[in-house]
Amino acid sequence: MISTFTAFIDANVFYGARLRSLVLYIAQTKVFRARWSDDIHDEWIGNLLKNRNDLKPEDLDRTRALMNAAVPDCLVEGYEGLIPALALPDENDRHVLAAAIVTRANVIVTFNEKDFPEDAIAAYRLHTKHPDDFLVDLFELAPEEFVEAVHRDFQHYGKPPLVYEDYLASLARAGIPKTANLLKPFKILMPSESGDP
């Protein structure tokens, strides 16, 4: 399934490694078109480095490159000229809206929906969606592809390995409890712990 439904992903969705990973695995199924920008990368990486002394810039530069390679045509460019003309409660969020407009996104996926009021974005045929609601919608749209992406995401955690319940608990802590709850019945399809064949 290759979808034309386009979601622009805000930086706060990529801040946590667990949610970032799941979103990327689901994006690779092509049930939606995932888009972001270098400004988005700069924002989540900058915030992570500010809050985590154990991380090094070069590690996150590698993550950035791997993300861009994992989802072809993910990067939005050429939106900078639009930024000054846009009005949002926080001027620092205008780059998100500008990139979403330029890439003709259908939705901005963000934890901070209040930062993109309906009256400021509706004229651009855009709306926001909380990551948890967005993922639940994707599951309902394409459950087989979604569960396969979850399987691949869970499997890639090899060091240290996880049990599925811990994986789901970490997704709930990452801000997507409805998605975690939705995935409980699929334990039967998962290996006993991540990294198992």
PDB file of C-alpha atoms in Angstrom:
ATOM      1  CA  MET A   1       0.000   0.000   0.000  1.00  0.00           C
ATOM      2  CA  ILE A   2       1.412   3.389  -1.006  1.00  0.00           C
ATOM      3  CA  SER A   3      -0.542   6.298   0.432  1.00  0.00           C
ATOM      4  CA  THR A   4      -0.644   9.924  -0.646  1.00  0.00           C
ATOM      5  CA  PHE A   5      -1.779  10.949   2.848  1.00  0.00           C
ATOM      6  CA  THR A   6       1.038  13.158   4.095  1.00  0.00           C
ATOM      7  CA  ALA A   7       1.928  13.851   7.721  1.00  0.00           C
ATOM      8  CA  PHE A   8       4.443  16.473   8.763  1.00  0.00           C
ATOM      9  CA  ILE A   9       6.117  15.324  11.981  1.00  0.00           C
ATOM     10  CA  ASP A  10       6.908  17.927  14.646  1.00  0.00           C
ATOM     11  CA  ALA A  11      10.181  17.796  16.588  1.00  0.00           C
ATOM     12  CA  ASN A  12       8.566  16.729  19.873  1.00  0.00           C
ATOM     13  CA  VAL A  13       7.517  13.430  18.265  1.00  0.00           C
ATOM     14  CA  PHE A  14      11.165  12.624  17.533  1.00  0.00           C
ATOM     15  CA  TYR A  15      12.517  13.676  20.937  1.00  0.00           C
ATOM     16  CA  GLY A  16      12.057  10.261  22.564  1.00  0.00           C
ATOM     17  CA  ALA A  17      13.893   7.331  20.979  1.00  0.00           C
ATOM     18  CA  ARG A  18      11.099   4.779  21.495  1.00  0.00           C
ATOM     19  CA  LEU A  19       8.394   6.812  19.724  1.00  0.00           C
ATOM     20  CA  ARG A  20      10.832   8.024  17.063  1.00  0.00           C
ATOM     21  CA  SER A  21      11.712   4.449  16.200  1.00  0.00           C
ATOM     22  CA  LEU A  22       8.099   3.269  15.972  1.00  0.00           C
ATOM     23  CA  VAL A  23       7.083   6.212  13.762  1.00  0.00           C
ATOM     24  CA  LEU A  24       9.975   5.445  11.399  1.00  0.00           C
ATOM     25  CA  TYR A  25       9.108   1.759  11.130  1.00  0.00           C
ATOM     26  CA  ILE A  26       5.475   2.619  10.386  1.00  0.00           C
ATOM     27  CA  ALA A  27       6.540   5.262   7.843  1.00  0.00           C
ATOM     28  CA  GLN A  28       8.493   2.558   5.999  1.00  0.00           C
ATOM     29  CA  THR A  29       5.236   0.657   5.381  1.00  0.00           C
ATOM     30  CA  LYS A  30       4.079   3.585   3.219  1.00  0.00           C
ATOM     31  CA  VAL A  31       0.614   3.664   4.840  1.00  0.00           C
ATOM     32  CA  PHE A  32       1.330   7.386   5.072  1.00  0.00           C
ATOM     33  CA  ARG A  33       3.974   9.742   3.710  1.00  0.00           C
ATOM     34  CA  ALA A  34       6.197  11.012   6.521  1.00  0.00           C
ATOM     35  CA  ARG A  35       7.797  14.410   6.096  1.00  0.00           C
ATOM     36  CA  TRP A  36      10.070  16.545   8.255  1.00  0.00           C
ATOM     37  CA  SER A  37      12.793  19.146   7.764  1.00  0.00           C
ATOM     38  CA  ASP A  38      16.333  19.968   8.823  1.00  0.00           C
ATOM     39  CA  ASP A  39      14.835  22.547  11.190  1.00  0.00           C
ATOM     40  CA  ILE A  40      12.866  19.738  12.839  1.00  0.00           C
ATOM     41  CA  HIS A  41      16.070  17.727  13.225  1.00  0.00           C
ATOM     42  CA  ASP A  42      17.894  20.745  14.671  1.00  0.00           C
ATOM     43  CA  GLU A  43      15.116  21.275  17.205  1.00  0.00           C
ATOM     44  CA  TRP A  44      14.775  17.738  18.588  1.00  0.00           C
ATOM     45  CA  ILE A  45      18.536  17.163  18.568  1.00  0.00           C
ATOM     46  CA  GLY A  46      19.227  20.506  20.264  1.00  0.00           C
ATOM     47  CA  ASN A  47      16.670  19.806  23.005  1.00  0.00           C
ATOM     48  CA  LEU A  48      17.992  16.296  23.571  1.00  0.00           C
ATOM     49  CA  LEU A  49      21.592  17.469  23.857  1.00  0.00           C
ATOM     50  CA  LYS A  50      20.510  20.167  26.313  1.00  0.00           C
ATOM     51  CA  ASN A  51      18.758  17.622  28.542  1.00  0.00           C
ATOM     52  CA  ARG A  52      21.029  14.584  28.203  1.00  0.00           C
ATOM     53  CA  ASN A  53      24.710  14.915  29.148  1.00  0.00           C
ATOM     54  CA  ASP A  54      25.358  11.315  28.131  1.00  0.00           C
ATOM     55  CA  LEU A  55      24.643  11.981  24.441  1.00  0.00           C
ATOM     56  CA  LYS A  56      27.161  13.259  21.924  1.00  0.00           C
ATOM     57  CA  PRO A  57      26.344  15.426  18.890  1.00  0.00           C
ATOM     58  CA  GLU A  58      28.033  12.941  16.540  1.00  0.00           C
ATOM     59  CA  ASP A  59      25.753  10.126  17.770  1.00  0.00           C
ATOM     60  CA  LEU A  60      22.665  12.172  17.007  1.00  0.00           C
ATOM     61  CA  ASP A  61      24.088  13.280  13.655  1.00  0.00           C
ATOM     62  CA  ARG A  62      24.285   9.580  12.807  1.00  0.00           C
ATOM     63  CA  THR A  63      20.671   9.102  13.938  1.00  0.00           C
ATOM     64  CA  ARG A  64      19.637  12.044  11.751  1.00  0.00           C
ATOM     65  CA  ALA A  65      21.351  10.526   8.704  1.00  0.00           C
ATOM     66  CA  LEU A  66      19.815   7.103   9.352  1.00  0.00           C
ATOM     67  CA  MET A  67      16.330   8.624   9.684  1.00  0.00           C
ATOM     68  CA  ASN A  68      16.694  10.474   6.388  1.00  0.00           C
ATOM     69  CA  ALA A  69      17.942   7.306   4.680  1.00  0.00           C
ATOM     70  CA  ALA A  70      15.143   5.168   6.166  1.00  0.00           C
ATOM     71  CA  VAL A  71      12.318   7.224   4.650  1.00  0.00           C
ATOM     72  CA  PRO A  72      12.975   8.336   1.056  1.00  0.00           C
ATOM     73  CA  ASP A  73      11.915  11.903   0.188  1.00  0.00           C
ATOM     74  CA  CYS A  74      11.265  12.740   3.849  1.00  0.00           C
ATOM     75  CA  LEU A  75      13.040  16.102   3.881  1.00  0.00           C
ATOM     76  CA  VAL A  76      11.057  19.226   3.040  1.00  0.00           C
ATOM     77  CA  GLU A  77      13.047  22.135   1.615  1.00  0.00           C
ATOM     78  CA  GLY A  78      12.335  25.552   0.172  1.00  0.00           C
ATOM     79  CA  TYR A  79       9.828  26.761   2.762  1.00  0.00           C
ATOM     80  CA  GLU A  80      11.955  29.419   4.481  1.00  0.00           C
ATOM     81  CA  GLY A  81      10.545  32.320   2.432  1.00  0.00           C
ATOM     82  CA  LEU A  82       7.056  31.564   3.687  1.00  0.00           C
ATOM     83  CA  ILE A  83       7.916  31.776   7.399  1.00  0.00           C
ATOM     84  CA  PRO A  84       7.666  35.597   7.854  1.00  0.00           C
ATOM     85  CA  ALA A  85       4.127  35.665   6.428  1.00  0.00           C
ATOM     86  CA  LEU A  86       2.741  33.152   8.928  1.00  0.00           C
ATOM     87  CA  ALA A  87       1.127  33.922  12.278  1.00  0.00           C
ATOM     88  CA  LEU A  88       1.175  31.483  15.196  1.00  0.00           C
ATOM     89  CA  PRO A  89       1.111  32.016  18.980  1.00  0.00           C
ATOM     90  CA  ASP A  90       4.819  31.141  19.116  1.00  0.00           C
ATOM     91  CA  GLU A  91       6.874  32.567  16.247  1.00  0.00           C
ATOM     92  CA  ASN A  92       9.370  29.727  16.677  1.00  0.00           C
ATOM     93  CA  ASP A  93       6.731  27.263  15.404  1.00  0.00           C
ATOM     94  CA  ARG A  94       6.263  29.019  12.064  1.00  0.00           C
ATOM     95  CA  HIS A  95       8.888  26.867  10.347  1.00  0.00           C
ATOM     96  CA  VAL A  96       6.737  23.791  11.110  1.00  0.00           C
ATOM     97  CA  LEU A  97       3.663  25.306   9.487  1.00  0.00           C
ATOM     98  CA  ALA A  98       5.661  26.641   6.523  1.00  0.00           C
ATOM     99  CA  ALA A  99       7.196  23.235   5.788  1.00  0.00           C
ATOM    100  CA  ALA A 100       3.811  21.507   6.187  1.00  0.00           C
ATOM    101  CA  ILE A 101       2.272  23.943   3.687  1.00  0.00           C
ATOM    102  CA  VAL A 102       5.067  23.525   1.141  1.00  0.00           C
ATOM    103  CA  THR A 103       4.932  19.721   1.290  1.00  0.00           C
ATOM    104  CA  ARG A 104       1.113  19.830   1.035  1.00  0.00           C
ATOM    105  CA  ALA A 105       0.715  17.869   4.244  1.00  0.00           C
ATOM    106  CA  ASN A 106      -2.720  16.790   5.385  1.00  0.00           C
ATOM    107  CA  VAL A 107      -1.827  16.865   9.075  1.00  0.00           C
ATOM    108  CA  ILE A 108       0.799  18.110  11.527  1.00  0.00           C
ATOM    109  CA  VAL A 109       1.554  15.385  14.070  1.00  0.00           C
ATOM    110  CA  THR A 110       2.497  17.058  17.352  1.00  0.00           C
ATOM    111  CA  PHE A 111       2.142  16.764  21.108  1.00  0.00           C
ATOM    112  CA  ASN A 112       1.573  20.540  21.212  1.00  0.00           C
ATOM    113  CA  GLU A 113      -1.682  20.939  19.284  1.00  0.00           C
ATOM    114  CA  LYS A 114      -2.446  24.221  21.071  1.00  0.00           C
ATOM    115  CA  ASP A 115       0.590  25.743  19.331  1.00  0.00           C
ATOM    116  CA  PHE A 116      -1.220  25.390  15.997  1.00  0.00           C
ATOM    117  CA  PRO A 117      -4.730  26.798  16.550  1.00  0.00           C
ATOM    118  CA  GLU A 118      -7.355  25.789  14.019  1.00  0.00           C
ATOM    119  CA  ASP A 119      -8.016  29.379  12.964  1.00  0.00           C
ATOM    120  CA  ALA A 120      -4.315  29.782  12.081  1.00  0.00           C
ATOM    121  CA  ILE A 121      -3.919  26.606  10.012  1.00  0.00           C
ATOM    122  CA  ALA A 122      -7.343  25.721   8.552  1.00  0.00           C
ATOM    123  CA  ALA A 123      -6.864  28.070   5.598  1.00  0.00           C
ATOM    124  CA  TYR A 124      -3.978  25.837   4.512  1.00  0.00           C
ATOM    125  CA  ARG A 125      -6.180  22.711   4.664  1.00  0.00           C
ATOM    126  CA  LEU A 126      -4.236  21.504   7.666  1.00  0.00           C
ATOM    127  CA  HIS A 127      -5.163  20.187  11.074  1.00  0.00           C
ATOM    128  CA  THR A 128      -3.165  18.751  13.958  1.00  0.00           C
ATOM    129  CA  LYS A 129      -3.212  15.298  15.469  1.00  0.00           C
ATOM    130  CA  HIS A 130      -1.739  14.045  18.731  1.00  0.00           C
ATOM    131  CA  PRO A 131       0.743  11.225  17.988  1.00  0.00           C
ATOM    132  CA  ASP A 132      -1.356   8.716  19.946  1.00  0.00           C
ATOM    133  CA  ASP A 133      -4.516   9.523  17.961  1.00  0.00           C
ATOM    134  CA  PHE A 134      -2.546   9.557  14.718  1.00  0.00           C
ATOM    135  CA  LEU A 135      -1.126   6.083  15.354  1.00  0.00           C
ATOM    136  CA  VAL A 136      -4.524   4.683  16.371  1.00  0.00           C
ATOM    137  CA  ASP A 137      -5.941   6.028  13.088  1.00  0.00           C
ATOM    138  CA  LEU A 138      -3.122   4.380  11.131  1.00  0.00           C
ATOM    139  CA  PHE A 139      -3.756   1.082  12.897  1.00  0.00           C
ATOM    140  CA  GLU A 140      -7.431   1.232  11.956  1.00  0.00           C
ATOM    141  CA  LEU A 141      -6.517   2.070   8.366  1.00  0.00           C
ATOM    142  CA  ALA A 142      -3.964  -0.712   7.872  1.00  0.00           C
ATOM    143  CA  PRO A 143      -3.782  -3.107  10.850  1.00  0.00           C
ATOM    144  CA  GLU A 144      -1.628  -5.762   9.150  1.00  0.00           C
ATOM    145  CA  GLU A 145       1.028  -3.287   8.029  1.00  0.00           C
ATOM    146  CA  PHE A 146       0.927  -1.545  11.388  1.00  0.00           C
ATOM    147  CA  VAL A 147       1.440  -4.740  13.401  1.00  0.00           C
ATOM    148  CA  GLU A 148       4.234  -5.822  11.062  1.00  0.00           C
ATOM    149  CA  ALA A 149       5.957  -2.468  11.681  1.00  0.00           C
ATOM    150  CA  VAL A 150       5.526  -2.946  15.448  1.00  0.00           C
ATOM    151  CA  HIS A 151       7.018  -6.438  15.131  1.00  0.00           C
ATOM    152  CA  ARG A 152      10.050  -5.062  13.287  1.00  0.00           C
ATOM    153  CA  ASP A 153      10.448  -2.221  15.780  1.00  0.00           C
ATOM    154  CA  PHE A 154      10.205  -4.569  18.783  1.00  0.00           C
ATOM    155  CA  GLN A 155      12.654  -7.012  17.180  1.00  0.00           C
ATOM    156  CA  HIS A 156      15.360  -4.412  16.638  1.00  0.00           C
ATOM    157  CA  TYR A 157      15.905  -3.915  20.380  1.00  0.00           C
ATOM    158  CA  GLY A 158      18.667  -6.455  20.933  1.00  0.00           C
ATOM    159  CA  LYS A 159      20.946  -4.899  23.552  1.00  0.00           C
ATOM    160  CA  PRO A 160      19.453  -5.138  26.047  1.00  0.00           C
ATOM    161  CA  PRO A 161      16.523  -7.282  24.885  1.00  0.00           C
ATOM    162  CA  LEU A 162      12.986  -6.404  25.954  1.00  0.00           C
ATOM    163  CA  VAL A 163       9.909  -8.437  26.733  1.00  0.00           C
ATOM    164  CA  TYR A 164       6.810  -7.282  24.873  1.00  0.00           C
ATOM    165  CA  GLU A 165       5.076  -5.980  28.026  1.00  0.00           C
ATOM    166  CA  ASP A 166       8.059  -3.740  28.764  1.00  0.00           C
ATOM    167  CA  TYR A 167       8.064  -2.542  25.163  1.00  0.00           C
ATOM    168  CA  LEU A 168       4.376  -1.578  25.443  1.00  0.00           C
ATOM    169  CA  ALA A 169       4.944   0.090  28.818  1.00  0.00           C
ATOM    170  CA  SER A 170       7.728   2.176  27.304  1.00  0.00           C
ATOM    171  CA  LEU A 171       5.403   3.266  24.474  1.00  0.00           C
ATOM    172  CA  ALA A 172       2.810   4.336  27.039  1.00  0.00           C
ATOM    173  CA  ARG A 173       5.477   6.344  28.894  1.00  0.00           C
ATOM    174  CA  ALA A 174       6.474   7.894  25.558  1.00  0.00           C
ATOM    175  CA  GLY A 175       3.022   9.497  25.361  1.00  0.00           C
ATOM    176  CA  ILE A 176       1.051   6.972  23.314  1.00  0.00           C
ATOM    177  CA  PRO A 177      -0.912   4.915  25.889  1.00  0.00           C
ATOM    178  CA  LYS A 178      -3.900   4.262  23.607  1.00  0.00           C
ATOM    179  CA  THR A 179      -1.598   2.788  20.975  1.00  0.00           C
ATOM    180  CA  ALA A 180       0.166   0.656  23.585  1.00  0.00           C
ATOM    181  CA  ASN A 181      -3.175  -0.646  24.839  1.00  0.00           C
ATOM    182  CA  LEU A 182      -4.334  -1.398  21.293  1.00  0.00           C
ATOM    183  CA  LEU A 183      -1.235  -3.525  20.730  1.00  0.00           C
ATOM    184  CA  LYS A 184      -1.636  -5.770  23.819  1.00  0.00           C
ATOM    185  CA  PRO A 185      -3.550  -8.560  22.013  1.00  0.00           C
ATOM    186  CA  PHE A 186      -0.719  -8.940  19.477  1.00  0.00           C
ATOM    187  CA  LYS A 187       1.662 -10.354  22.069  1.00  0.00           C
ATOM    188  CA  ILE A 188       0.928 -13.787  20.613  1.00  0.00           C
ATOM    189  CA  LEU A 189       2.540 -12.722  17.335  1.00  0.00           C
ATOM    190  CA  MET A 190       5.721 -11.467  18.977  1.00  0.00           C
ATOM    191  CA  PRO A 191       8.822 -13.391  20.048  1.00  0.00           C
ATOM    192  CA  SER A 192       9.276 -13.961  23.778  1.00  0.00           C
ATOM    193  CA  GLU A 193      11.783 -11.114  23.857  1.00  0.00           C
ATOM    194  CA  SER A 194      13.221  -8.643  21.386  1.00  0.00           C
ATOM    195  CA  GLY A 195      16.187  -9.779  19.351  1.00  0.00           C
ATOM    196  CA  ASP A 196      14.869 -13.379  19.182  1.00  0.00           C
ATOM    197  CA  PRO A 197      14.493 -14.808  15.676  1.00  0.00           C
TER     198      PRO A 197
END
